[in-house]
XYZ file of C-alpha atoms in Angstrom:
316
model
C 7.943 -29.049 -2.965
C 7.269 -27.377 -6.334
C 10.409 -26.443 -8.262
C 9.600 -22.838 -9.151
C 12.112 -20.097 -10.015
C 12.879 -17.130 -7.769
C 11.605 -14.485 -10.147
C 12.779 -11.572 -7.991
C 16.415 -12.699 -8.097
C 16.238 -13.330 -11.830
C 14.719 -9.871 -12.350
C 17.378 -7.847 -10.499
C 19.497 -7.234 -13.645
C 16.394 -5.977 -15.442
C 15.565 -3.703 -12.483
C 19.029 -2.161 -12.633
C 18.994 -1.763 -16.412
C 15.542 -0.167 -16.510
C 16.432 2.214 -13.670
C 19.585 3.354 -15.480
C 17.607 3.855 -18.693
C 14.994 5.900 -16.829
C 17.669 8.059 -15.168
C 19.291 8.758 -18.532
C 15.902 9.547 -20.045
C 15.101 12.010 -17.263
C 18.510 13.656 -17.647
C 18.345 13.954 -21.450
C 14.651 14.761 -21.737
C 13.515 16.456 -18.512
C 9.853 17.294 -18.094
C 8.803 20.119 -15.786
C 5.541 18.292 -15.052
C 7.351 15.214 -13.753
C 8.767 14.712 -10.261
C 11.982 13.243 -11.653
C 14.865 12.072 -9.480
C 16.515 13.369 -6.323
C 19.720 11.717 -5.155
C 18.861 11.542 -1.438
C 15.352 10.317 -2.142
C 16.548 7.607 -4.522
C 19.252 6.522 -2.063
C 16.660 6.239 0.707
C 14.404 4.141 -1.517
C 17.253 1.779 -2.394
C 18.261 1.526 1.280
C 14.685 0.709 2.259
C 14.629 -1.982 -0.410
C 17.864 -3.563 0.796
C 16.617 -3.450 4.379
C 13.368 -5.111 3.370
C 15.308 -8.037 1.892
C 16.968 -8.602 5.263
C 13.812 -8.261 7.346
C 11.694 -10.285 4.916
C 14.232 -13.086 5.325
C 13.645 -12.973 9.087
C 9.846 -12.798 8.788
C 9.899 -15.732 6.374
C 10.571 -18.237 9.163
C 7.391 -17.693 11.229
C 5.255 -17.136 8.121
C 6.440 -20.327 6.424
C 5.853 -22.214 9.680
C 2.250 -20.989 9.835
C 1.585 -21.647 6.152
C 3.114 -25.127 6.395
C 0.948 -25.961 9.405
C -2.199 -24.862 7.550
C -1.117 -26.753 4.425
C -0.575 -29.948 6.410
C -4.000 -29.632 8.018
C -5.973 -29.233 4.797
C -6.814 -32.347 2.754
C -6.849 -30.285 -0.443
C -3.962 -30.216 -2.894
C -3.552 -28.051 -5.991
C -1.066 -29.552 -8.468
C 1.521 -27.273 -10.040
C 0.612 -27.263 -13.741
C 0.721 -24.434 -16.259
C -3.005 -23.797 -16.019
C -3.193 -24.144 -12.228
C -0.304 -21.696 -11.848
C -2.298 -19.252 -13.985
C -5.254 -19.656 -11.634
C -2.952 -19.275 -8.619
C -1.619 -16.004 -10.037
C -5.190 -14.791 -10.484
C -6.135 -15.798 -6.936
C -3.000 -14.250 -5.452
C -3.709 -10.990 -7.259
C -7.262 -11.007 -5.879
C -6.061 -11.454 -2.305
C -3.298 -8.922 -2.913
C -5.986 -6.366 -3.766
C -7.678 -6.885 -0.400
C -4.381 -6.932 1.471
C -3.359 -3.689 -0.196
C -6.723 -2.082 0.480
C -6.625 -3.237 4.097
C -3.179 -1.708 4.515
C -4.684 1.656 3.566
C -7.792 1.613 5.773
C -6.535 0.009 9.013
C -4.011 2.195 10.754
C -1.753 -0.481 12.235
C -1.450 -1.977 8.743
C -0.951 1.460 7.202
C 1.992 1.926 9.571
C 3.714 -0.782 7.548
C 2.625 0.321 4.075
C 3.099 4.080 4.584
C 6.799 3.524 3.893
C 6.080 2.847 0.231
C 4.107 6.089 -0.098
C 6.561 8.332 1.745
C 8.526 9.466 -1.317
C 7.536 12.684 -3.063
C 9.069 11.325 -6.253
C 7.667 8.676 -8.556
C 10.265 6.696 -10.421
C 11.578 3.156 -10.601
C 13.530 3.527 -7.356
C 10.210 4.252 -5.613
C 9.256 0.646 -6.336
C 12.194 -0.398 -4.149
C 10.994 1.639 -1.141
C 9.558 -1.313 0.747
C 8.623 -1.690 4.436
C 10.625 -3.581 7.021
C 7.537 -4.817 8.899
C 5.732 -6.834 6.216
C 4.727 -9.459 8.775
C 1.242 -7.905 8.556
C 0.628 -9.306 5.048
C 0.521 -13.082 5.571
C -3.039 -13.464 7.009
C -4.617 -12.322 3.745
C -3.243 -15.357 1.875
C -4.228 -18.075 4.355
C -7.332 -18.938 2.239
C -5.062 -19.909 -0.661
C -3.024 -22.231 1.554
C -6.215 -23.693 3.038
C -7.436 -24.358 -0.512
C -4.385 -26.534 -1.139
C -1.888 -24.126 -2.709
C 1.635 -25.065 -1.652
C 3.451 -22.262 0.252
C 6.250 -22.336 -2.352
C 3.705 -21.821 -5.131
C 2.223 -18.872 -3.234
C 5.716 -17.414 -2.826
C 6.256 -17.702 -6.578
C 2.960 -15.929 -7.328
C 3.696 -13.159 -4.810
C 7.146 -12.648 -6.317
C 5.689 -12.477 -9.824
C 3.206 -9.844 -8.643
C 6.015 -7.816 -7.082
C 8.127 -8.013 -10.233
C 5.218 -6.898 -12.410
C 4.671 -3.813 -10.278
C 8.232 -2.585 -10.714
C 7.697 -1.109 -14.190
C 4.519 0.771 -13.277
C 6.455 3.135 -10.970
C 7.365 5.620 -13.690
C 6.274 8.897 -15.229
C 8.081 8.201 -18.491
C 5.170 6.131 -19.818
C 1.977 8.081 -20.381
C -0.779 5.643 -21.353
C -0.864 2.094 -22.609
C -3.407 0.926 -25.243
C -7.006 1.260 -24.048
C -7.622 -2.481 -23.763
C -4.477 -2.835 -21.640
C -5.464 0.098 -19.413
C -8.876 -1.505 -18.878
C -7.547 -4.864 -17.689
C -4.077 -4.326 -16.236
C -2.454 -2.037 -13.710
C -0.373 0.555 -15.553
C 1.883 3.522 -14.759
C -1.101 5.841 -15.212
C -3.254 3.894 -12.743
C -0.429 3.583 -10.236
C 0.437 7.276 -10.393
C -3.093 7.875 -9.121
C -2.486 5.413 -6.297
C 0.655 7.262 -5.168
C -0.958 10.709 -5.344
C -1.890 12.640 -2.218
C -4.612 14.972 -3.461
C -8.199 14.344 -2.370
C -9.756 12.766 -5.446
C -6.894 10.313 -5.806
C -6.526 9.224 -2.170
C -6.842 5.495 -1.527
C -7.670 4.456 -5.080
C -6.372 1.842 -7.533
C -5.199 -0.905 -5.179
C -4.685 -3.576 -7.839
C -1.375 -5.377 -8.296
C -1.292 -6.927 -11.758
C -4.945 -6.429 -12.669
C -6.943 -3.218 -12.333
C -10.237 -5.083 -12.830
C -10.541 -5.634 -9.066
C -10.727 -1.869 -8.560
C -13.339 -1.599 -11.291
C -15.380 -4.390 -9.681
C -15.142 -3.145 -6.091
C -15.539 0.590 -6.672
C -12.015 1.823 -5.956
C -10.939 2.764 -9.485
C -10.107 6.337 -10.478
C -8.547 7.309 -13.829
C -5.679 9.757 -14.099
C -7.167 13.114 -15.088
C -4.812 15.637 -13.475
C -1.149 15.705 -12.555
C -0.585 13.721 -9.351
C 1.107 15.223 -6.308
C 3.106 12.402 -4.768
C 3.786 11.563 -1.157
C 1.700 11.877 1.994
C -0.815 14.560 2.849
C 1.706 15.619 5.481
C 5.176 14.573 4.425
C 7.752 13.314 6.894
C 10.686 15.448 5.654
C 13.398 12.917 6.420
C 15.735 10.663 4.485
C 16.690 8.665 7.576
C 15.740 5.048 6.741
C 15.004 4.168 10.371
C 12.586 7.095 10.706
C 11.001 6.287 7.347
C 10.454 2.694 8.499
C 9.022 3.507 11.941
C 7.493 6.997 11.936
C 3.869 5.853 11.878
C 4.419 3.321 14.650
C 5.906 6.138 16.724
C 2.839 8.273 15.987
C 0.515 5.439 17.024
C 2.402 5.004 20.302
C 2.133 8.736 20.956
C -1.614 8.697 20.295
C -2.096 5.667 22.544
C -0.355 7.442 25.423
C -2.632 10.446 24.973
C -5.841 8.415 24.535
C -8.558 8.838 27.166
C -9.878 5.275 27.206
C -9.748 1.797 25.713
C -12.286 2.604 23.014
C -10.141 5.454 21.770
C -7.024 3.289 21.964
C -8.702 0.620 19.846
C -9.746 3.264 17.337
C -6.223 4.637 17.125
C -4.950 1.184 16.157
C -7.720 -0.491 14.171
C -9.820 2.302 12.665
C -8.879 4.274 9.583
C -5.585 6.161 9.706
C -7.433 9.484 9.665
C -9.860 8.501 12.425
C -10.382 10.912 15.331
C -12.526 10.342 18.428
C -15.765 12.280 18.626
C -15.435 15.513 20.614
C -17.117 15.505 24.027
C -20.718 16.700 24.114
C -20.983 20.240 25.578
C -22.779 20.275 28.923
C -24.410 22.808 31.204
C -24.398 21.924 34.911
C -23.864 18.296 34.034
C -26.732 18.151 31.544
C -26.272 17.881 27.755
C -26.871 21.147 25.915
C -30.016 20.802 23.760
C -29.494 21.270 20.022
C -30.133 24.735 18.611
C -33.393 24.785 16.616
C -32.812 25.253 12.885
C -34.715 27.774 10.865
C -36.434 26.658 7.683
C -33.949 26.283 4.891
C -30.969 25.625 7.141
C -28.873 22.802 5.791
C -27.925 19.823 7.871
C -24.147 19.389 7.915
C -22.858 16.338 6.103
C -21.336 13.544 8.117
C -17.635 14.150 8.552
C -15.586 11.485 6.825
C -11.896 10.806 7.065
C -9.840 10.243 3.991
C -8.193 7.141 5.415
C -4.921 5.950 3.985
C -2.484 8.723 3.221
C -4.784 11.418 4.603
C -4.115 9.990 8.026
C -0.804 11.690 8.242
C -2.380 15.109 8.658
C -3.227 14.030 12.159
C -0.595 11.553 13.149
C 2.796 12.273 11.591
C 5.070 14.597 13.506
């Protein structure tokens, strides 16, 4: 087994120090355009983070078992060298992008990730607001294990990605140098990701690198002040409700669904998905469409916002 450090544990003192510095900065130099800190919100974020440590420890057992089984089946082996670890970090960040994007566009996955977006503040404690049901993440990294990456090496890369993303949850940094903004995820890019207004919804999914968003068409620069949170906020600081509210909404929608197709859509389609309304009928026959006069416009196809926009329909 590769002997790699636990970067999250080693980073905890830095997390605490940076959070204290940010709090002092907000107190001494408040900015009316920034969301700042709220005691209850910050406490909820910290509680969610502590809870995630406990639940991630539990989920680790089945996930490691699956990864180990796949690793034993593949004849491939990637040695742990400085340059292979660099390539592993790059590969992990690539698969993180698709995992993150999937957790915004598939509702049952969004039910896990919505926790991280539920704060209406954006500060370093927001980075700690992690889900308790992260068992939905592991399938996205199976290709790395199948390619011969040891599960411990993948864990190291995932931890490094998580640690990197801590510092980008802040409003105290405006912009980094242009070359850095072009290649890496930054506070500016991640503020867009946490925003709830239309043009910012479901954008900037990158972890360490923002180049994946540029390549796959999901990049949006920060051009206006973000409004953080969900499109319909949950208005609770109860950690249990924060952790489960979207699962509760899915269960409610499944009970009200009229058939299996709708039930499947409620779980696996976009979070904002709604079934098509029934076709109006007259005496059992479909009503013919009304003829359009010349110049009448054809309505555009209705699209859902996906991701955070889902909560307009599903969060009580």
